[in-house]
XYZ file of C-alpha atoms in Angstrom:
624
model
C 5.238 8.776 -10.929
C 5.526 6.636 -14.030
C 8.943 6.158 -15.496
C 9.883 5.751 -19.127
C 11.411 2.320 -19.703
C 15.025 2.411 -20.831
C 15.681 2.046 -24.582
C 18.268 -0.200 -26.089
C 20.755 1.190 -28.527
C 18.883 -0.379 -31.444
C 15.480 0.963 -30.362
C 14.597 4.006 -32.387
C 12.245 5.240 -29.699
C 8.686 6.391 -29.922
C 7.528 8.007 -33.141
C 6.912 11.724 -32.701
C 3.278 12.646 -32.799
C 2.072 14.447 -35.928
C -0.364 17.308 -35.629
C -3.833 16.267 -36.631
C -5.770 18.374 -39.135
C -8.482 20.675 -37.800
C -11.884 19.074 -37.315
C -13.938 18.959 -40.488
C -10.884 19.236 -42.791
C -10.652 16.599 -45.514
C -7.157 15.694 -46.666
C -6.404 14.002 -49.949
C -2.994 12.895 -51.109
C -2.527 11.901 -54.748
C 0.204 9.316 -55.047
C 2.753 9.303 -57.852
C 1.243 6.375 -59.816
C -2.268 7.810 -59.521
C -1.035 11.213 -60.699
C 0.704 9.614 -63.691
C -2.413 7.684 -64.683
C -4.582 10.771 -64.284
C -2.226 12.850 -66.424
C -2.178 10.143 -69.108
C -5.959 10.050 -69.260
C -6.177 13.843 -69.522
C -3.624 13.860 -72.352
C -5.566 11.236 -74.305
C -8.772 13.182 -73.742
C -7.117 16.363 -75.004
C -5.943 14.575 -78.155
C -9.428 13.179 -78.704
C -10.941 16.664 -78.383
C -8.366 18.087 -80.851
C -9.107 15.384 -83.433
C -12.845 15.849 -82.933
C -12.594 19.610 -83.481
C -10.491 19.268 -86.639
C -12.667 16.468 -87.977
C -15.864 18.377 -87.228
C -14.523 21.496 -88.938
C -13.577 19.471 -92.026
C -16.971 17.734 -92.068
C -18.731 21.107 -91.896
C -16.602 22.514 -94.716
C -17.146 19.454 -96.913
C -20.864 19.383 -96.115
C -21.284 23.010 -97.183
C -19.178 22.544 -100.354
C -16.504 24.891 -99.088
C -13.817 22.238 -99.366
C -13.323 18.582 -100.152
C -12.354 15.648 -97.984
C -8.842 15.489 -99.434
C -6.002 17.999 -99.768
C -5.673 20.263 -102.776
C -3.043 19.197 -105.299
C -0.405 21.435 -106.826
C 0.341 22.105 -110.457
C 2.645 19.116 -110.870
C -0.042 16.664 -109.727
C -3.303 18.264 -110.816
C -2.487 20.400 -113.840
C -3.859 23.865 -114.431
C -3.611 26.919 -116.669
C -0.583 28.395 -118.398
C -0.619 32.003 -119.598
C 2.085 33.734 -121.641
C 2.187 37.468 -120.871
C 3.814 40.166 -122.945
C 4.771 43.207 -120.819
C 4.568 46.640 -122.436
C 5.510 50.090 -121.178
C 2.841 52.745 -120.893
C 2.906 56.536 -120.919
C 5.876 58.312 -122.465
C 7.846 55.057 -122.730
C 5.316 53.354 -125.012
C 7.028 51.312 -127.704
C 10.367 50.997 -125.917
C 11.846 47.618 -125.149
C 11.888 46.397 -121.569
C 15.297 45.821 -120.034
C 16.119 42.563 -118.189
C 15.965 44.404 -114.863
C 12.515 45.779 -115.660
C 11.385 42.302 -116.728
C 12.590 40.845 -113.419
C 10.685 43.557 -111.578
C 7.601 42.723 -113.673
C 7.941 39.062 -112.611
C 8.095 40.153 -108.980
C 4.973 42.293 -109.435
C 3.105 39.365 -111.006
C 4.236 37.027 -108.215
C 3.002 39.441 -105.542
C -0.342 39.770 -107.307
C -0.819 36.022 -107.752
C 0.199 35.251 -104.161
C -2.037 38.064 -102.921
C -5.018 36.582 -104.755
C -4.655 33.343 -102.767
C -3.218 31.119 -105.516
C -0.549 28.801 -104.081
C 2.190 26.789 -105.833
C 2.090 29.047 -108.921
C 5.142 29.045 -111.190
C 6.238 32.372 -112.699
C 9.269 32.712 -114.941
C 10.592 34.613 -117.943
C 10.679 33.206 -121.467
C 13.226 34.180 -124.118
C 13.976 37.402 -122.254
C 10.759 39.019 -123.560
C 7.709 37.274 -122.109
C 6.488 36.041 -118.742
C 5.010 32.565 -118.301
C 2.498 32.128 -115.473
C 1.388 28.593 -114.592
C -1.140 28.129 -111.802
C -3.211 25.198 -110.532
C -6.816 24.968 -111.629
C -8.584 27.602 -113.726
C -8.002 31.252 -112.778
C -11.053 33.413 -112.249
C -11.859 36.479 -114.343
C -10.753 38.690 -111.438
C -7.350 36.958 -111.357
C -6.886 37.485 -115.102
C -7.743 41.184 -114.811
C -5.436 41.508 -111.837
C -2.530 39.993 -113.755
C -3.100 42.215 -116.792
C -3.491 45.480 -114.880
C -0.674 47.990 -115.154
C 1.670 48.595 -112.245
C 2.082 52.312 -111.540
C 3.947 54.301 -108.927
C 2.693 57.615 -107.600
C 3.580 60.239 -104.963
C 0.622 61.494 -102.906
C 0.630 63.870 -99.900
C -0.742 62.536 -96.622
C -3.925 64.140 -95.275
C -4.281 62.048 -92.097
C -3.294 58.662 -90.654
C -4.817 56.126 -88.281
C -4.054 52.656 -86.907
C -4.584 49.759 -89.280
C -7.695 48.400 -87.561
C -11.161 49.562 -88.545
C -12.827 51.848 -86.004
C -15.588 49.934 -84.156
C -19.058 50.897 -85.355
C -20.091 52.277 -81.965
C -16.964 54.486 -81.760
C -17.061 56.091 -85.200
C -17.536 59.807 -85.655
C -21.232 60.829 -85.503
C -22.682 62.188 -88.736
C -23.127 65.688 -87.339
C -19.409 65.799 -86.416
C -17.957 64.536 -89.699
C -15.526 66.935 -91.407
C -17.127 69.168 -94.026
C -15.165 70.953 -96.766
C -15.112 74.718 -96.304
C -14.324 75.404 -99.919
C -12.463 74.192 -102.954
C -9.076 72.578 -102.194
C -6.134 74.892 -102.865
C -3.602 72.065 -103.352
C -3.246 68.318 -102.897
C -2.446 68.760 -99.174
C -5.617 70.760 -98.431
C -7.913 69.091 -95.829
C -10.884 70.294 -97.898
C -10.428 67.132 -99.941
C -11.935 65.183 -97.020
C -15.681 64.720 -97.447
C -18.039 63.027 -94.957
C -18.389 59.979 -97.206
C -14.622 59.694 -97.651
C -13.995 59.966 -93.904
C -16.589 57.301 -93.149
C -14.900 54.958 -95.614
C -11.531 55.787 -94.029
C -12.775 54.796 -90.561
C -14.381 51.592 -91.864
C -11.265 50.428 -93.753
C -9.384 47.560 -92.104
C -5.731 47.439 -93.148
C -5.055 44.278 -91.155
C -6.774 42.596 -94.114
C -5.144 44.409 -97.076
C -7.358 46.074 -99.629
C -8.405 43.782 -102.485
C -6.297 44.236 -105.629
C -9.308 45.289 -107.689
C -10.065 48.073 -105.191
C -6.462 49.268 -105.283
C -6.701 49.535 -109.073
C -9.650 51.920 -108.784
C -7.638 54.859 -107.446
C -8.178 57.970 -109.593
C -5.134 60.213 -109.823
C -7.135 63.436 -109.366
C -9.038 62.403 -106.226
C -8.154 61.476 -102.629
C -7.890 57.780 -101.741
C -7.558 55.436 -98.759
C -4.423 53.268 -98.803
C -2.586 50.862 -96.507
C 1.059 50.265 -95.699
C 1.475 46.517 -95.033
C 4.985 46.925 -93.617
C 3.876 49.073 -90.654
C 0.139 48.340 -90.671
C -0.764 52.033 -90.987
C -3.870 53.430 -92.656
C -3.562 56.591 -94.761
C -5.966 59.122 -96.231
C -4.068 60.591 -99.170
C -4.559 63.566 -101.463
C -4.435 63.471 -105.272
C -1.315 62.372 -107.124
C 1.399 65.018 -106.993
C 4.130 63.230 -109.002
C 3.932 60.132 -111.175
C 6.522 57.382 -110.705
C 7.797 58.006 -114.228
C 9.399 61.166 -112.845
C 12.073 59.105 -111.027
C 15.266 59.032 -113.065
C 17.248 56.754 -110.758
C 17.216 55.198 -107.291
C 19.971 53.586 -105.227
C 20.851 52.816 -101.639
C 23.876 53.304 -99.410
C 24.976 54.649 -96.058
C 23.516 57.994 -95.035
C 25.691 61.023 -94.256
C 25.068 64.492 -92.879
C 25.726 67.850 -94.538
C 29.425 67.662 -93.565
C 29.779 64.235 -95.222
C 30.115 62.307 -91.969
C 28.570 58.830 -92.111
C 25.567 58.302 -89.849
C 26.042 54.498 -89.734
C 22.617 53.819 -91.175
C 21.284 52.922 -94.595
C 19.353 55.328 -96.799
C 17.621 55.307 -100.187
C 18.688 57.969 -102.688
C 16.261 59.363 -105.286
C 17.049 61.329 -108.414
C 14.119 63.018 -110.174
C 13.956 64.018 -113.807
C 13.850 67.689 -114.937
C 10.061 68.110 -114.890
C 9.548 66.122 -111.700
C 12.322 68.124 -109.979
C 10.240 71.325 -110.152
C 7.108 69.577 -108.903
C 9.021 67.894 -106.071
C 10.564 71.253 -105.055
C 7.087 72.782 -104.736
C 5.902 69.726 -102.782
C 8.884 69.850 -100.425
C 8.367 73.575 -99.739
C 4.727 73.013 -98.840
C 5.246 69.916 -96.663
C 8.322 71.344 -94.935
C 6.359 74.492 -94.090
C 3.535 72.432 -92.604
C 6.040 70.487 -90.485
C 7.662 73.707 -89.214
C 4.374 75.379 -88.289
C 2.718 72.231 -86.875
C 5.340 69.739 -85.640
C 4.066 66.181 -85.779
C 1.328 66.979 -88.302
C 0.909 63.947 -90.612
C 0.397 66.388 -93.515
C 4.175 66.905 -93.529
C 4.494 63.376 -94.985
C 4.152 62.122 -98.536
C 3.327 58.539 -99.485
C 4.942 56.505 -102.260
C 2.441 54.038 -103.716
C 3.225 51.048 -105.900
C 0.362 48.983 -107.244
C -2.046 50.805 -104.940
C -0.138 50.078 -101.721
C 2.073 52.396 -99.693
C 5.697 51.265 -99.780
C 7.038 54.231 -97.791
C 5.682 57.436 -96.225
C 8.620 59.662 -95.189
C 8.371 63.111 -93.624
C 9.775 66.158 -95.394
C 12.696 67.492 -93.332
C 14.053 70.079 -95.797
C 13.311 71.936 -99.014
C 14.781 69.916 -101.905
C 15.414 72.087 -104.940
C 17.861 69.951 -106.958
C 15.701 66.836 -107.257
C 18.096 64.701 -105.201
C 16.210 63.327 -102.193
C 17.292 60.885 -99.540
C 14.939 58.672 -97.528
C 16.351 57.711 -94.132
C 15.011 55.627 -91.293
C 15.667 52.407 -89.408
C 16.473 50.510 -92.605
C 18.416 47.306 -92.711
C 20.584 46.840 -95.776
C 18.074 44.386 -97.248
C 15.142 46.779 -96.664
C 17.020 49.691 -98.241
C 18.005 47.593 -101.268
C 14.440 46.334 -101.765
C 12.928 49.829 -101.539
C 15.516 51.184 -103.992
C 14.639 48.435 -106.480
C 10.942 49.169 -106.091
C 11.524 52.855 -106.782
C 13.901 52.254 -109.667
C 12.121 49.510 -111.591
C 8.596 49.890 -110.254
C 8.427 53.500 -111.349
C 7.758 52.546 -114.953
C 4.087 51.736 -115.643
C 3.969 48.231 -117.065
C 0.880 46.478 -118.383
C 0.652 42.835 -119.379
C -1.136 41.429 -122.384
C -2.110 37.743 -122.431
C -0.716 36.360 -125.680
C -1.913 32.793 -125.160
C -3.712 30.752 -122.545
C -4.056 26.996 -122.456
C -4.909 24.191 -120.107
C -1.917 22.044 -119.224
C -1.892 18.540 -117.811
C -0.069 17.643 -114.647
C 3.658 18.012 -115.215
C 4.235 14.768 -113.332
C 0.805 13.183 -113.535
C -1.243 10.763 -111.515
C 1.245 7.936 -112.169
C 3.934 9.779 -110.231
C 1.471 10.445 -107.416
C 0.559 6.742 -107.263
C 4.231 5.793 -107.205
C 4.869 8.270 -104.407
C 1.944 6.916 -102.387
C 3.158 3.344 -103.042
C 6.636 4.286 -101.789
C 5.091 5.716 -98.646
C 3.035 2.573 -98.049
C 6.109 0.355 -98.514
C 8.083 2.468 -96.059
C 5.215 2.377 -93.574
C 4.920 -1.417 -93.818
C 8.665 -1.866 -93.303
C 8.570 0.349 -90.219
C 5.644 -1.650 -88.829
C 7.368 -4.989 -89.491
C 10.563 -3.792 -87.845
C 8.634 -2.488 -84.824
C 6.844 -5.813 -84.315
C 10.082 -7.788 -84.768
C 12.139 -5.600 -82.452
C 9.529 -4.685 -79.816
C 6.991 -7.534 -80.064
C 3.542 -6.372 -78.891
C 5.030 -3.025 -77.935
C 5.309 -2.395 -81.661
C 1.511 -2.036 -81.745
C 1.972 1.234 -79.870
C 4.270 2.430 -82.658
C 1.777 1.405 -85.338
C -1.158 3.076 -83.596
C 0.946 6.220 -83.027
C 1.782 6.360 -86.734
C -1.920 6.047 -87.552
C -2.790 8.916 -85.217
C 0.023 11.036 -86.680
C -1.215 10.281 -90.201
C -4.789 11.287 -89.359
C -3.624 14.489 -87.670
C -1.401 15.415 -90.625
C -4.158 14.644 -93.144
C -6.635 16.888 -91.305
C -4.073 19.700 -91.038
C -3.112 19.608 -94.735
C -6.739 19.461 -95.887
C -7.811 22.324 -93.638
C -4.804 24.402 -94.699
C -5.809 23.839 -98.311
C -9.210 25.282 -97.456
C -8.094 28.218 -95.299
C -4.693 29.140 -96.817
C -5.024 27.534 -100.284
C -2.089 25.233 -99.529
C -1.539 22.677 -102.276
C 0.259 19.383 -101.925
C 2.986 18.847 -104.516
C 5.096 15.745 -105.137
C 7.853 17.394 -103.096
C 5.347 17.656 -100.255
C 4.529 13.961 -100.628
C 8.266 13.254 -100.327
C 8.276 15.262 -97.104
C 5.464 13.090 -95.742
C 7.373 9.913 -96.616
C 10.526 11.178 -94.895
C 8.408 12.065 -91.861
C 7.452 8.389 -91.371
C 11.015 7.502 -90.445
C 11.476 10.601 -88.313
C 8.261 9.885 -86.422
C 9.232 6.255 -85.801
C 12.640 7.437 -84.597
C 10.991 9.278 -81.706
C 9.287 6.073 -80.562
C 12.518 4.092 -80.822
C 14.340 6.620 -78.635
C 11.565 6.406 -76.034
C 11.308 2.591 -76.022
C 15.066 2.103 -75.806
C 15.220 4.432 -72.812
C 12.534 2.340 -71.121
C 14.383 -0.889 -71.836
C 17.631 0.591 -70.509
C 15.860 1.383 -67.243
C 14.506 -2.188 -67.076
C 18.041 -3.546 -67.605
C 19.150 -1.332 -64.717
C 16.721 -3.208 -62.452
C 13.737 -0.854 -62.233
C 10.178 -2.077 -62.252
C 8.333 -1.564 -65.524
C 6.102 1.334 -64.316
C 9.159 3.061 -62.845
C 11.117 2.356 -66.048
C 8.391 4.043 -68.112
C 8.432 7.135 -65.896
C 12.224 7.442 -65.747
C 12.652 6.541 -69.398
C 10.232 9.324 -70.391
C 12.181 11.885 -68.374
C 15.335 10.937 -70.278
C 13.769 10.503 -73.712
C 11.700 13.687 -73.578
C 14.692 16.005 -73.853
C 16.136 13.962 -76.720
C 12.855 14.025 -78.649
C 12.431 17.767 -78.117
C 15.986 18.470 -79.264
C 15.537 16.275 -82.339
C 12.283 17.940 -83.378
C 13.730 21.391 -82.737
C 16.483 20.604 -85.218
C 13.895 19.332 -87.731
C 11.807 22.472 -87.361
C 14.843 24.732 -87.695
C 15.941 22.934 -90.857
C 12.405 23.155 -92.286
C 12.168 26.883 -91.535
C 15.527 27.672 -93.104
C 14.720 25.574 -96.165
C 11.290 27.188 -96.509
C 12.587 30.765 -96.465
C 15.668 30.271 -98.649
C 14.116 27.920 -101.213
C 11.702 28.639 -104.031
C 9.123 26.617 -105.919
C 8.166 23.101 -104.892
C 11.067 22.801 -102.461
C 9.111 25.071 -100.139
C 6.323 22.486 -100.195
C 8.785 19.841 -99.017
C 9.993 22.122 -96.209
C 6.436 22.985 -95.176
C 5.287 19.374 -94.881
C 8.507 18.470 -93.064
C 7.883 21.151 -90.440
C 4.184 20.296 -90.188
C 4.886 16.613 -89.564
C 7.487 17.492 -86.920
C 4.809 19.407 -84.999
C 2.360 16.522 -85.451
C 5.018 14.111 -84.177
C 5.460 16.127 -80.979
C 1.713 16.192 -80.395
C 1.440 12.427 -80.889
C 4.415 11.569 -78.642
C 3.224 13.812 -75.809
C -0.540 13.256 -76.111
C -0.709 9.613 -77.246
C 2.456 7.478 -77.125
C 3.599 8.364 -73.609
C 0.097 8.296 -72.049
C -0.570 4.884 -73.643
C 2.722 3.562 -72.261
C 1.838 4.835 -68.775
C -1.488 3.011 -68.878
C -0.011 -0.190 -70.344
C 2.701 -0.274 -67.669
C -0.093 -0.507 -65.049
C -1.672 -3.561 -66.682
C -0.959 -7.105 -65.611
C 0.601 -8.312 -68.851
C 2.833 -5.383 -69.809
C 3.477 -4.299 -66.212
C 4.406 -7.851 -65.316
C 6.861 -8.156 -68.189
C 4.950 -10.652 -70.326
C 6.989 -12.882 -72.584
C 5.999 -11.171 -75.827
C 5.307 -7.728 -74.391
C 8.666 -6.305 -75.465
C 9.374 -5.360 -71.841
C 10.316 -8.791 -70.468
C 13.356 -8.468 -68.162
C 14.453 -12.022 -69.082
C 14.439 -11.190 -72.797
C 16.231 -7.887 -72.243
C 19.103 -9.696 -70.512
C 20.471 -10.562 -73.970
C 22.182 -8.121 -76.291
C 19.467 -6.691 -78.569
C 19.592 -7.254 -82.301
C 19.707 -3.504 -83.046
C 22.278 -1.729 -80.907
C 21.657 1.843 -82.185
C 23.622 4.121 -84.515
C 23.182 1.640 -87.346
C 24.991 -1.198 -85.485
C 23.597 -4.740 -85.399
C 24.463 -7.536 -83.023
C 27.629 -9.320 -84.159
C 27.761 -13.130 -84.377
C 29.068 -14.706 -81.210
C 27.999 -11.855 -78.891
C 24.651 -13.313 -77.920
C 26.191 -15.340 -74.993
C 24.062 -18.335 -76.028
C 21.172 -17.090 -73.892
C 23.191 -17.124 -70.614
C 22.046 -14.954 -67.744
C 24.264 -12.402 -66.064
C 25.035 -14.789 -63.167
C 25.948 -17.589 -65.586
C 28.252 -15.310 -67.542
C 30.023 -14.239 -64.312
C 30.479 -17.875 -63.281
C 31.987 -18.668 -66.682
C 34.343 -15.704 -66.327
C 35.550 -16.950 -62.909
C 36.186 -20.397 -64.316
C 38.192 -18.912 -67.172
C 40.311 -16.960 -64.664
C 41.043 -20.021 -62.454
C 44.744 -21.210 -61.986
C 46.111 -23.483 -64.672
C 46.779 -26.352 -62.159
C 43.084 -27.191 -62.224
C 42.279 -25.965 -58.728
C 38.591 -25.471 -58.241
C 37.903 -21.761 -57.985
C 35.511 -22.483 -55.108
C 38.221 -24.445 -53.153
C 38.854 -22.841 -49.799
C 35.553 -21.046 -49.837
C 33.186 -21.581 -46.903
C 30.660 -24.374 -47.189
C 27.466 -23.599 -49.024
C 25.432 -23.711 -45.831
C 27.702 -21.020 -44.286
C 27.447 -18.616 -47.196
C 25.224 -15.651 -46.686
C 22.701 -14.447 -49.259
C 24.383 -12.545 -52.004
C 27.640 -14.498 -51.696
C 29.068 -12.741 -48.578
C 31.463 -14.663 -46.319
C 31.160 -14.845 -42.473
C 33.643 -12.864 -40.429
C 36.819 -14.870 -39.823
C 36.231 -17.279 -42.683
C 39.130 -17.739 -45.065
C 38.658 -16.026 -48.399
C 39.256 -17.631 -51.760
C 42.695 -17.170 -53.188
C 41.355 -17.034 -56.746
C 41.752 -13.674 -58.344
C 38.594 -11.580 -58.753
C 37.402 -10.660 -62.171
C 36.558 -7.066 -63.046
C 32.882 -8.009 -63.060
C 33.197 -9.332 -59.483
C 34.918 -6.165 -58.371
C 32.134 -4.135 -59.945
């Protein structure tokens, strides 16, 4: 019988056998470096596909004359049209002067109409407390002029039926032989006999996810049923004829709701006060709708819709008979929502029309000279960033320059396509946002490169330094861009006018920066780190371990290298030797006296067991 030979204490023994894979099974293990290179190539391919898609879409739009190759310019850079409007009251208030509150509401109505027509960067303001000045880029169309001049009216209509906002698919619409047919003349504005087959077909085909055009909302006869949308909830309504005009509202306010015993319900409500004539009409309407709700709970005909400028602003249900003209609208209102609805009811109730007193073409408020100066400032800033990158990072600065080029192309495509699809216009404030973004984009590269160089100083190989440096820099870059995006969002929603253009471009460039860092800069660094020159720490690569041994010129946080801290090009070992010599005894004893002979010293400076140790004190660097 064979015996196993004895093992010495230092022999690790035979290696345990590993189970072999089943016959015919192919195993493939992807190493870390290969996985990193593969991921880098996929990221670059994804960026190339994104740029190709955006560029192809822009080329198609420019080739079909739907858009140009450059972004649209705002009023301050391109010029446009200025119209002075004179608001006048209609109906029983004809000839009366408009109060400042009514004028402010008229400005808000005009702003909603202009924004709804797709005109961006328009400026709307009051003049001398009597007129409204509207300035918009380019030349407004005839439809836009008519839209601005049309009167804004409020009306109360009973609800006949409701449906989701989306249009019913063509293959699911009601067949013609099943469409509702009137059985007689309508008895009141809530009678379903108002619904004709043609009206019901139009109701099913209406898509409230794309709001009704303003010109269609203006064509709503008061004595006929209409189709209307509520943008707030995305609900589609089929409404009966007008029951009460908005001029019947005497006052509107908001506050906390309370029950019949006066106990607060801890929710906000909108209070309505009708005039004498409207009080009687609203009492009759409340009796009818409340009766429908009692006999058929959940019937949408127990609701009435409040329309302003052809759109539903609220559609409450009738929960009681209101005989005194004092109604209260409750629901899940926030304080801001309740205040806004009360203002709409109070100031939007008066029908206001606008007459164009004068219209003239205006030149750019800042002009092409200001645009050229802004572009020149951006070019100067870009050149300075490139020069600094080449000086600080040598050939590695080419990665920064190419990343800035990619970010610029991506931002240009995004702004131009947004001008086509969303009518976004680039103002001088937006140009300022682009200039600021150059520094913020370069800052991301600096954070990444400095992390890599820190890992090289710690003794890692260059490929490993790139991988570990990215893991550390990624969180910093994400946190920085999150702060930029948050600041841009807050500035966009709280600011007005051209400042919103600055905030928009700032947020857009932050997103572009993230795409470039993740899809271009890091993948390029991964591939360069696997090349012979950069991976081997070439002299001018910016990743040379010998060059990184010195204190860098820029030390971060705005601090530069101070004179006398460069160590005259000494290596770490030479600096330690100089420190030991400075700490030697004053009697001139050689710090190496008493140390073992050079031939007895072990690699790394260790001393053989039993050898006398040096009596010279150890420096903190030696202890470390």
